[in-house]
GROMACS .gro file of C-alpha atoms in nm:
model
  334
    1MET     CA    1  -0.761   0.361   1.583
    2GLY     CA    2  -0.437   0.217   1.457
    3PHE     CA    3  -0.580  -0.134   1.405
    4ASP     CA    4  -0.605  -0.271   1.053
    5LEU     CA    5  -0.555  -0.590   0.854
    6SER     CA    6  -0.214  -0.501   0.712
    7GLU     CA    7  -0.045  -0.783   0.907
    8ILE     CA    8  -0.254  -1.066   0.767
    9SER     CA    9  -0.183  -1.291   0.472
   10THR     CA   10  -0.432  -1.275   0.185
   11GLU     CA   11  -0.471  -1.651   0.233
   12ALA     CA   12  -0.734  -1.657   0.509
   13LEU     CA   13  -0.945  -1.929   0.665
   14GLY     CA   14  -1.321  -1.945   0.693
   15LEU     CA   15  -1.430  -2.165   0.983
   16MET     CA   16  -1.798  -2.212   0.899
   17SER     CA   17  -1.766  -2.556   0.739
   18LEU     CA   18  -1.602  -2.698   1.050
   19THR     CA   19  -1.922  -2.679   1.252
   20TRP     CA   20  -2.223  -2.559   1.048
   21ARG     CA   21  -2.295  -2.892   0.881
   22PRO     CA   22  -2.503  -3.203   0.958
   23ALA     CA   23  -2.208  -3.359   1.147
   24PRO     CA   24  -1.934  -3.120   1.266
   25ILE     CA   25  -1.576  -3.201   1.172
   26ASP     CA   26  -1.406  -3.369   1.467
   27LYS     CA   27  -1.180  -3.137   1.665
   28PRO     CA   28  -0.848  -3.309   1.586
   29THR     CA   29  -0.914  -3.279   1.211
   30ALA     CA   30  -1.038  -2.922   1.246
   31PHE     CA   31  -0.737  -2.823   1.455
   32GLU     CA   32  -0.500  -2.975   1.196
   33ALA     CA   33  -0.658  -2.754   0.930
   34MET     CA   34  -0.635  -2.442   1.148
   35LEU     CA   35  -0.274  -2.513   1.242
   36GLU     CA   36  -0.179  -2.581   0.880
   37ALA     CA   37  -0.318  -2.243   0.775
   38ILE     CA   38  -0.110  -2.065   1.039
   39LYS     CA   39   0.209  -2.250   0.948
   40ILE     CA   40   0.173  -2.178   0.576
   41ASN     CA   41   0.123  -1.806   0.634
   42LEU     CA   42   0.405  -1.739   0.881
   43PRO     CA   43   0.554  -1.486   0.935
   44SER     CA   44   0.228  -1.312   0.832
   45LYS     CA   45  -0.073  -1.346   1.058
   46THR     CA   46  -0.364  -1.567   0.957
   47PHE     CA   47  -0.718  -1.429   0.948
   48PHE     CA   48  -0.967  -1.667   1.113
   49ASN     CA   49  -1.329  -1.593   1.023
   50GLY     CA   50  -1.583  -1.757   1.255
   51GLY     CA   51  -1.943  -1.706   1.358
   52GLU     CA   52  -2.151  -1.714   1.674
   53PHE     CA   53  -2.427  -1.892   1.480
   54TYR     CA   54  -2.210  -2.138   1.284
   55GLY     CA   55  -2.383  -2.437   1.437
   56GLY     CA   56  -2.583  -2.480   1.756
   57ASP     CA   57  -2.475  -2.428   2.114
   58ASN     CA   58  -2.191  -2.189   2.026
   59ILE     CA   59  -1.996  -2.479   1.877
   60ASN     CA   60  -1.788  -2.263   1.643
   61LEU     CA   61  -1.680  -2.041   1.931
   62GLU     CA   62  -1.603  -2.352   2.133
   63TYR     CA   63  -1.376  -2.488   1.859
   64ILE     CA   64  -1.184  -2.160   1.839
   65ARG     CA   65  -1.149  -2.140   2.217
   66ASP     CA   66  -1.031  -2.499   2.246
   67PHE     CA   67  -0.783  -2.461   1.960
   68PHE     CA   68  -0.602  -2.183   2.141
   69VAL     CA   69  -0.619  -2.370   2.471
   70LYS     CA   70  -0.427  -2.647   2.295
   71TYR     CA   71  -0.199  -2.413   2.099
   72PRO     CA   72  -0.167  -2.095   2.308
   73GLU     CA   73   0.161  -2.007   2.137
   74GLN     CA   74  -0.029  -1.960   1.808
   75ARG     CA   75  -0.260  -1.686   1.935
   76ALA     CA   76  -0.011  -1.413   1.841
   77ASN     CA   77  -0.014  -1.544   1.483
   78VAL     CA   78  -0.388  -1.506   1.428
   79ILE     CA   79  -0.643  -1.228   1.385
   80ILE     CA   80  -0.983  -1.358   1.497
   81SER     CA   81  -1.301  -1.216   1.346
   82ILE     CA   82  -1.642  -1.330   1.467
   83LYS     CA   83  -1.977  -1.239   1.317
   84GLY     CA   84  -2.280  -1.225   1.541
   85ALA     CA   85  -2.574  -1.003   1.635
   86LEU     CA   86  -2.808  -1.245   1.462
   87ASP     CA   87  -3.103  -1.425   1.616
   88VAL     CA   88  -2.986  -1.785   1.592
   89ALA     CA   89  -3.337  -1.932   1.583
   90THR     CA   90  -3.479  -1.706   1.311
   91LEU     CA   91  -3.156  -1.585   1.143
   92THR     CA   92  -3.288  -1.230   1.179
   93PRO     CA   93  -3.024  -0.955   1.210
   94GLU     CA   94  -3.005  -0.773   1.544
   95PRO     CA   95  -2.768  -0.480   1.477
   96THR     CA   96  -2.917  -0.274   1.761
   97ALA     CA   97  -2.705  -0.163   2.056
   98GLU     CA   98  -2.878  -0.428   2.267
   99GLY     CA   99  -2.828  -0.699   2.006
  100ILE     CA  100  -2.462  -0.617   1.950
  101ASN     CA  101  -2.382  -0.601   2.321
  102LYS     CA  102  -2.566  -0.925   2.396
  103SER     CA  103  -2.386  -1.103   2.115
  104LEU     CA  104  -2.047  -0.960   2.203
  105ASP     CA  105  -2.081  -1.055   2.569
  106ASN     CA  106  -2.154  -1.412   2.464
  107VAL     CA  107  -1.861  -1.428   2.219
  108LEU     CA  108  -1.621  -1.285   2.476
  109LYS     CA  109  -1.699  -1.571   2.714
  110TYR     CA  110  -1.525  -1.797   2.464
  111ILE     CA  111  -1.276  -1.556   2.308
  112PRO     CA  112  -1.194  -1.284   2.563
  113ASP     CA  113  -0.916  -1.143   2.344
  114LEU     CA  114  -1.134  -1.105   2.035
  115ASP     CA  115  -0.986  -0.887   1.761
  116ILE     CA  116  -1.279  -0.812   1.529
  117PHE     CA  117  -1.657  -0.828   1.565
  118GLU     CA  118  -1.898  -0.815   1.275
  119PRO     CA  119  -2.274  -0.766   1.287
  120ALA     CA  120  -2.376  -1.039   1.044
  121ARG     CA  121  -2.617  -0.809   0.861
  122LEU     CA  122  -2.760  -0.462   0.897
  123SER     CA  123  -3.136  -0.413   0.913
  124PRO     CA  124  -3.360  -0.157   0.740
  125GLY     CA  125  -3.533  -0.097   1.074
  126VAL     CA  126  -3.219  -0.002   1.267
  127ALA     CA  127  -3.049   0.335   1.220
  128LEU     CA  128  -2.688   0.320   1.104
  129SER     CA  129  -2.600   0.565   1.379
  130GLU     CA  130  -2.715   0.319   1.649
  131THR     CA  131  -2.508   0.035   1.505
  132ALA     CA  132  -2.206   0.260   1.455
  133LYS     CA  133  -2.217   0.391   1.811
  134ALA     CA  134  -2.246   0.041   1.957
  135LEU     CA  135  -1.939  -0.071   1.763
  136ASP     CA  136  -1.746   0.246   1.850
  137ASP     CA  137  -1.831   0.193   2.218
  138ALA     CA  138  -1.710  -0.168   2.199
  139ILE     CA  139  -1.373  -0.046   2.074
  140ASP     CA  140  -1.349   0.234   2.330
  141SER     CA  141  -1.428  -0.009   2.611
  142GLY     CA  142  -1.155  -0.247   2.496
  143LYS     CA  143  -1.391  -0.533   2.408
  144ILE     CA  144  -1.266  -0.542   2.047
  145LYS     CA  145  -0.992  -0.384   1.839
  146GLY     CA  146  -1.199  -0.324   1.528
  147TYR     CA  147  -1.512  -0.421   1.339
  148THR     CA  148  -1.619  -0.521   0.991
  149LEU     CA  149  -1.950  -0.486   0.809
  150SER     CA  150  -2.118  -0.748   0.593
  151GLU     CA  151  -2.335  -0.744   0.280
  152VAL     CA  152  -2.370  -0.367   0.256
  153ASN     CA  153  -2.373  -0.161  -0.062
  154GLY     CA  154  -2.135   0.118  -0.155
  155THR     CA  155  -2.364   0.398  -0.039
  156THR     CA  156  -2.409   0.242   0.305
  157LEU     CA  157  -2.038   0.174   0.345
  158LYS     CA  158  -1.957   0.536   0.268
  159GLU     CA  159  -2.225   0.671   0.503
  160PHE     CA  160  -2.135   0.432   0.784
  161SER     CA  161  -1.767   0.523   0.755
  162SER     CA  162  -1.852   0.892   0.777
  163ILE     CA  163  -2.066   0.872   1.091
  164ALA     CA  164  -1.867   0.613   1.288
  165LYS     CA  165  -1.577   0.723   1.506
  166TYR     CA  166  -1.374   0.429   1.376
  167LYS     CA  167  -1.369   0.319   1.014
  168PRO     CA  168  -1.449  -0.047   0.938
  169VAL     CA  169  -1.131  -0.252   0.906
  170GLY     CA  170  -1.296  -0.461   0.635
  171VAL     CA  171  -1.619  -0.533   0.454
  172GLU     CA  172  -1.727  -0.895   0.414
  173VAL     CA  173  -1.926  -0.973   0.102
  174GLU     CA  174  -1.987  -1.273  -0.117
  175PHE     CA  175  -1.749  -1.244  -0.412
  176SER     CA  176  -1.655  -1.513  -0.659
  177ILE     CA  177  -1.650  -1.591  -1.029
  178PHE     CA  178  -2.018  -1.684  -0.989
  179THR     CA  179  -2.119  -1.395  -0.759
  180ARG     CA  180  -2.004  -1.057  -0.884
  181ASP     CA  181  -2.262  -0.831  -0.718
  182VAL     CA  182  -1.981  -0.616  -0.574
  183LEU     CA  183  -1.921  -0.484  -0.924
  184GLU     CA  184  -2.279  -0.359  -0.949
  185ASN     CA  185  -2.372  -0.239  -0.598
  186GLY     CA  186  -2.083   0.003  -0.553
  187ILE     CA  187  -1.896  -0.194  -0.287
  188ALA     CA  188  -1.583  -0.259  -0.491
  189LYS     CA  189  -1.559   0.105  -0.597
  190THR     CA  190  -1.629   0.251  -0.251
  191ALA     CA  191  -1.407   0.005  -0.064
  192GLY     CA  192  -1.127   0.094  -0.303
  193GLU     CA  193  -1.177   0.466  -0.251
  194LEU     CA  194  -1.181   0.425   0.128
  195ASP     CA  195  -0.899   0.165   0.127
  196ILE     CA  196  -1.114  -0.087   0.313
  197PRO     CA  197  -1.019  -0.451   0.240
  198ILE     CA  198  -1.285  -0.676   0.089
  199ILE     CA  199  -1.319  -1.006   0.275
  200ALA     CA  200  -1.456  -1.239   0.010
  201TYR     CA  201  -1.673  -1.513   0.155
  202SER     CA  202  -1.794  -1.815  -0.043
  203PRO     CA  203  -1.510  -1.757  -0.293
  204LEU     CA  204  -1.578  -2.103  -0.440
  205SER     CA  205  -1.954  -2.039  -0.465
  206ARG     CA  206  -2.027  -2.289  -0.186
  207GLY     CA  207  -1.836  -2.561  -0.367
  208LEU     CA  208  -1.975  -2.517  -0.719
  209LEU     CA  209  -1.646  -2.380  -0.851
  210THR     CA  210  -1.449  -2.682  -0.727
  211GLY     CA  211  -1.602  -2.894  -1.002
  212GLU     CA  212  -1.700  -3.156  -0.744
  213ILE     CA  213  -2.073  -3.077  -0.737
  214ARG     CA  214  -2.240  -3.200  -1.054
  215ALA     CA  215  -2.583  -3.296  -0.917
  216LYS     CA  216  -2.793  -3.229  -0.610
  217SER     CA  217  -2.699  -3.575  -0.482
  218ASP     CA  218  -2.341  -3.449  -0.442
  219VAL     CA  219  -2.461  -3.220  -0.161
  220PRO     CA  220  -2.481  -3.409   0.173
  221GLU     CA  221  -2.822  -3.468   0.330
  222GLY     CA  222  -2.910  -3.198   0.582
  223ASP     CA  223  -2.671  -2.947   0.424
  224VAL     CA  224  -2.797  -2.587   0.420
  225ARG     CA  225  -2.729  -2.569   0.047
  226HIS     CA  226  -3.040  -2.779  -0.015
  227HIS     CA  227  -3.240  -2.465   0.074
  228LEU     CA  228  -3.069  -2.246  -0.187
  229GLU     CA  229  -3.205  -2.186  -0.537
  230ARG     CA  230  -2.862  -2.218  -0.692
  231PHE     CA  231  -2.845  -2.577  -0.570
  232SER     CA  232  -3.169  -2.704  -0.720
  233GLU     CA  233  -3.118  -3.003  -0.952
  234ASP     CA  234  -3.202  -2.800  -1.260
  235ASN     CA  235  -2.983  -2.502  -1.170
  236ILE     CA  236  -2.684  -2.716  -1.079
  237LYS     CA  237  -2.700  -2.882  -1.422
  238LYS     CA  238  -2.714  -2.543  -1.595
  239ASN     CA  239  -2.428  -2.399  -1.390
  240VAL     CA  240  -2.207  -2.704  -1.438
  241ALA     CA  241  -2.184  -2.613  -1.806
  242ILE     CA  242  -1.994  -2.297  -1.707
  243VAL     CA  243  -1.792  -2.480  -1.443
  244ASP     CA  244  -1.676  -2.734  -1.702
  245GLU     CA  245  -1.523  -2.455  -1.912
  246LEU     CA  246  -1.341  -2.324  -1.605
  247VAL     CA  247  -1.223  -2.677  -1.520
  248SER     CA  248  -1.071  -2.699  -1.868
  249LEU     CA  249  -0.881  -2.373  -1.811
  250ALA     CA  250  -0.757  -2.501  -1.475
  251LYS     CA  251  -0.632  -2.827  -1.628
  252ARG     CA  252  -0.446  -2.638  -1.897
  253LYS     CA  253  -0.279  -2.423  -1.631
  254GLY     CA  254  -0.198  -2.726  -1.415
  255VAL     CA  255  -0.400  -2.615  -1.112
  256THR     CA  256  -0.722  -2.728  -0.947
  257PRO     CA  257  -1.052  -2.552  -1.027
  258ALA     CA  258  -1.056  -2.415  -0.671
  259GLN     CA  259  -0.707  -2.270  -0.711
  260LEU     CA  260  -0.811  -2.105  -1.038
  261ALA     CA  261  -1.119  -1.949  -0.874
  262LEU     CA  262  -0.916  -1.815  -0.580
  263ALA     CA  263  -0.647  -1.681  -0.813
  264TRP     CA  264  -0.919  -1.496  -1.007
  265LEU     CA  265  -1.018  -1.316  -0.687
  266ARG     CA  266  -0.661  -1.232  -0.588
  267TYR     CA  267  -0.597  -1.093  -0.936
  268HIS     CA  268  -0.827  -0.802  -0.851
  269SER     CA  269  -0.640  -0.711  -0.532
  270GLY     CA  270  -0.494  -0.362  -0.554
  271LYS     CA  271  -0.553  -0.338  -0.930
  272THR     CA  272  -0.762  -0.101  -1.138
  273ILE     CA  273  -0.990  -0.306  -1.363
  274ASP     CA  274  -1.259  -0.159  -1.587
  275GLY     CA  275  -1.228   0.173  -1.406
  276ILE     CA  276  -1.260   0.029  -1.054
  277LYS     CA  277  -0.962   0.059  -0.820
  278TYR     CA  278  -0.985  -0.246  -0.598
  279PRO     CA  279  -0.865  -0.256  -0.237
  280THR     CA  280  -0.692  -0.561  -0.093
  281ILE     CA  281  -0.903  -0.873  -0.155
  282VAL     CA  282  -0.893  -1.142   0.115
  283PRO     CA  283  -1.070  -1.466   0.012
  284ILE     CA  284  -1.184  -1.681   0.305
  285PRO     CA  285  -1.242  -2.032   0.169
  286SER     CA  286  -1.388  -2.257   0.435
  287SER     CA  287  -1.147  -2.551   0.447
  288SER     CA  288  -1.227  -2.849   0.668
  289SER     CA  289  -0.901  -3.045   0.636
  290ALA     CA  290  -0.528  -2.972   0.628
  291GLN     CA  291  -0.516  -3.114   0.275
  292ARG     CA  292  -0.781  -2.869   0.157
  293VAL     CA  293  -0.599  -2.583   0.329
  294ASP     CA  294  -0.282  -2.679   0.141
  295GLU     CA  295  -0.473  -2.670  -0.187
  296ASN     CA  296  -0.650  -2.340  -0.123
  297PHE     CA  297  -0.348  -2.158   0.019
  298GLN     CA  298  -0.118  -2.220  -0.277
  299LYS     CA  299  -0.015  -1.880  -0.411
  300VAL     CA  300  -0.143  -1.937  -0.764
  301SER     CA  301  -0.152  -1.624  -0.977
  302LEU     CA  302  -0.305  -1.541  -1.313
  303THR     CA  303  -0.148  -1.368  -1.610
  304ASP     CA  304  -0.346  -1.093  -1.779
  305ASP     CA  305  -0.421  -1.333  -2.064
  306GLU     CA  306  -0.550  -1.601  -1.825
  307PHE     CA  307  -0.773  -1.347  -1.652
  308GLY     CA  308  -0.903  -1.254  -1.995
  309GLU     CA  309  -0.976  -1.617  -2.077
  310ILE     CA  310  -1.189  -1.649  -1.764
  311ALA     CA  311  -1.368  -1.327  -1.859
  312ASN     CA  312  -1.445  -1.479  -2.199
  313VAL     CA  313  -1.598  -1.784  -2.030
  314ILE     CA  314  -1.824  -1.597  -1.789
  315THR     CA  315  -1.918  -1.280  -1.978
  316GLY     CA  316  -2.278  -1.289  -2.093
  317LYS     CA  317  -2.352  -1.620  -1.922
  318GLU     CA  318  -2.618  -1.634  -1.652
  319VAL     CA  319  -2.546  -1.810  -1.324
  320HIS     CA  320  -2.877  -1.978  -1.247
  321GLY     CA  321  -3.044  -1.952  -0.909
  322HIS     CA  322  -3.020  -1.685  -0.641
  323ARG     CA  323  -2.740  -1.729  -0.389
  324TYR     CA  324  -2.982  -1.710  -0.091
  325ASN     CA  325  -3.345  -1.787  -0.026
  326GLU     CA  326  -3.603  -1.509  -0.017
  327LYS     CA  327  -3.606  -1.476   0.363
  328VAL     CA  328  -3.234  -1.401   0.384
  329ALA     CA  329  -3.203  -1.212   0.055
  330LYS     CA  330  -3.390  -0.909   0.188
  331TYR     CA  331  -3.092  -0.830   0.412
  332LEU     CA  332  -2.839  -0.830   0.127
  333SER     CA  333  -2.672  -0.522  -0.021
  334LEU     CA  334  -2.836  -0.281   0.225
   0.00000   0.00000   0.00000
């Protein structure tokens, strides 16, 4: 295929928080954040990660379209990835040929030069071969340059890569200090073996690792996090005890808790740790202001000793509350 993510910076930008919230960020503020990310990363390209369902009425796609209408000269500096093939009303995956084509046709109305498409989830009721062929056909027809998968396990990633004409250019999974499923479900190991970058979403555990959420009242009314177990009043209080230890480490290092959490992820990139050879790790923190982009994109690194200190904090400690509700959880790690 010849298309991969080798040109992007490992400082990438998630666009979900711009629009999938009770009140979307206004476009001027959102565009400042997007432009700041591009400027920081030059001459490398910036990876923009958006979603067809990140808010109603295709608002996330609209923001991306309008950004490049305003800044057409920046298009060459960005790789755009959009996840879709999900029923917006029910949040049910639709990774069928029909579902993928319907979603892609809609996305292309807003972003006709789309780089990467990602079916938001696979489904137990849809054969991998059908999904793979639909994505292969989209590449062959010139609709997209490549595709990524999301929330699959190592066995599925290996099988999908073997039956598809084109290998995934990345695999998007939740990965953070608080969510380390990739170490248990084979994704980290398989992605490393196949040299497929891991795109780490929710790298700050939906804000918990910033140290700014200490009670349920710190989560805005109408925010989707109110529906997640991990954000119940009781679970937040339990998890803050771990966060406070990480905050202390961050203060000692002279960085913010968010910078420490992102540095922990980047530490894995390309290294062999506990017998697992990691591929490139690309965290995609969702930053809704230029100031937050500046914070998250600082190239903070960890020494081996600092990585060990974090390991001492988290090893043997339970993170309370599942990261998704029961309805969505059944489509994880397929």
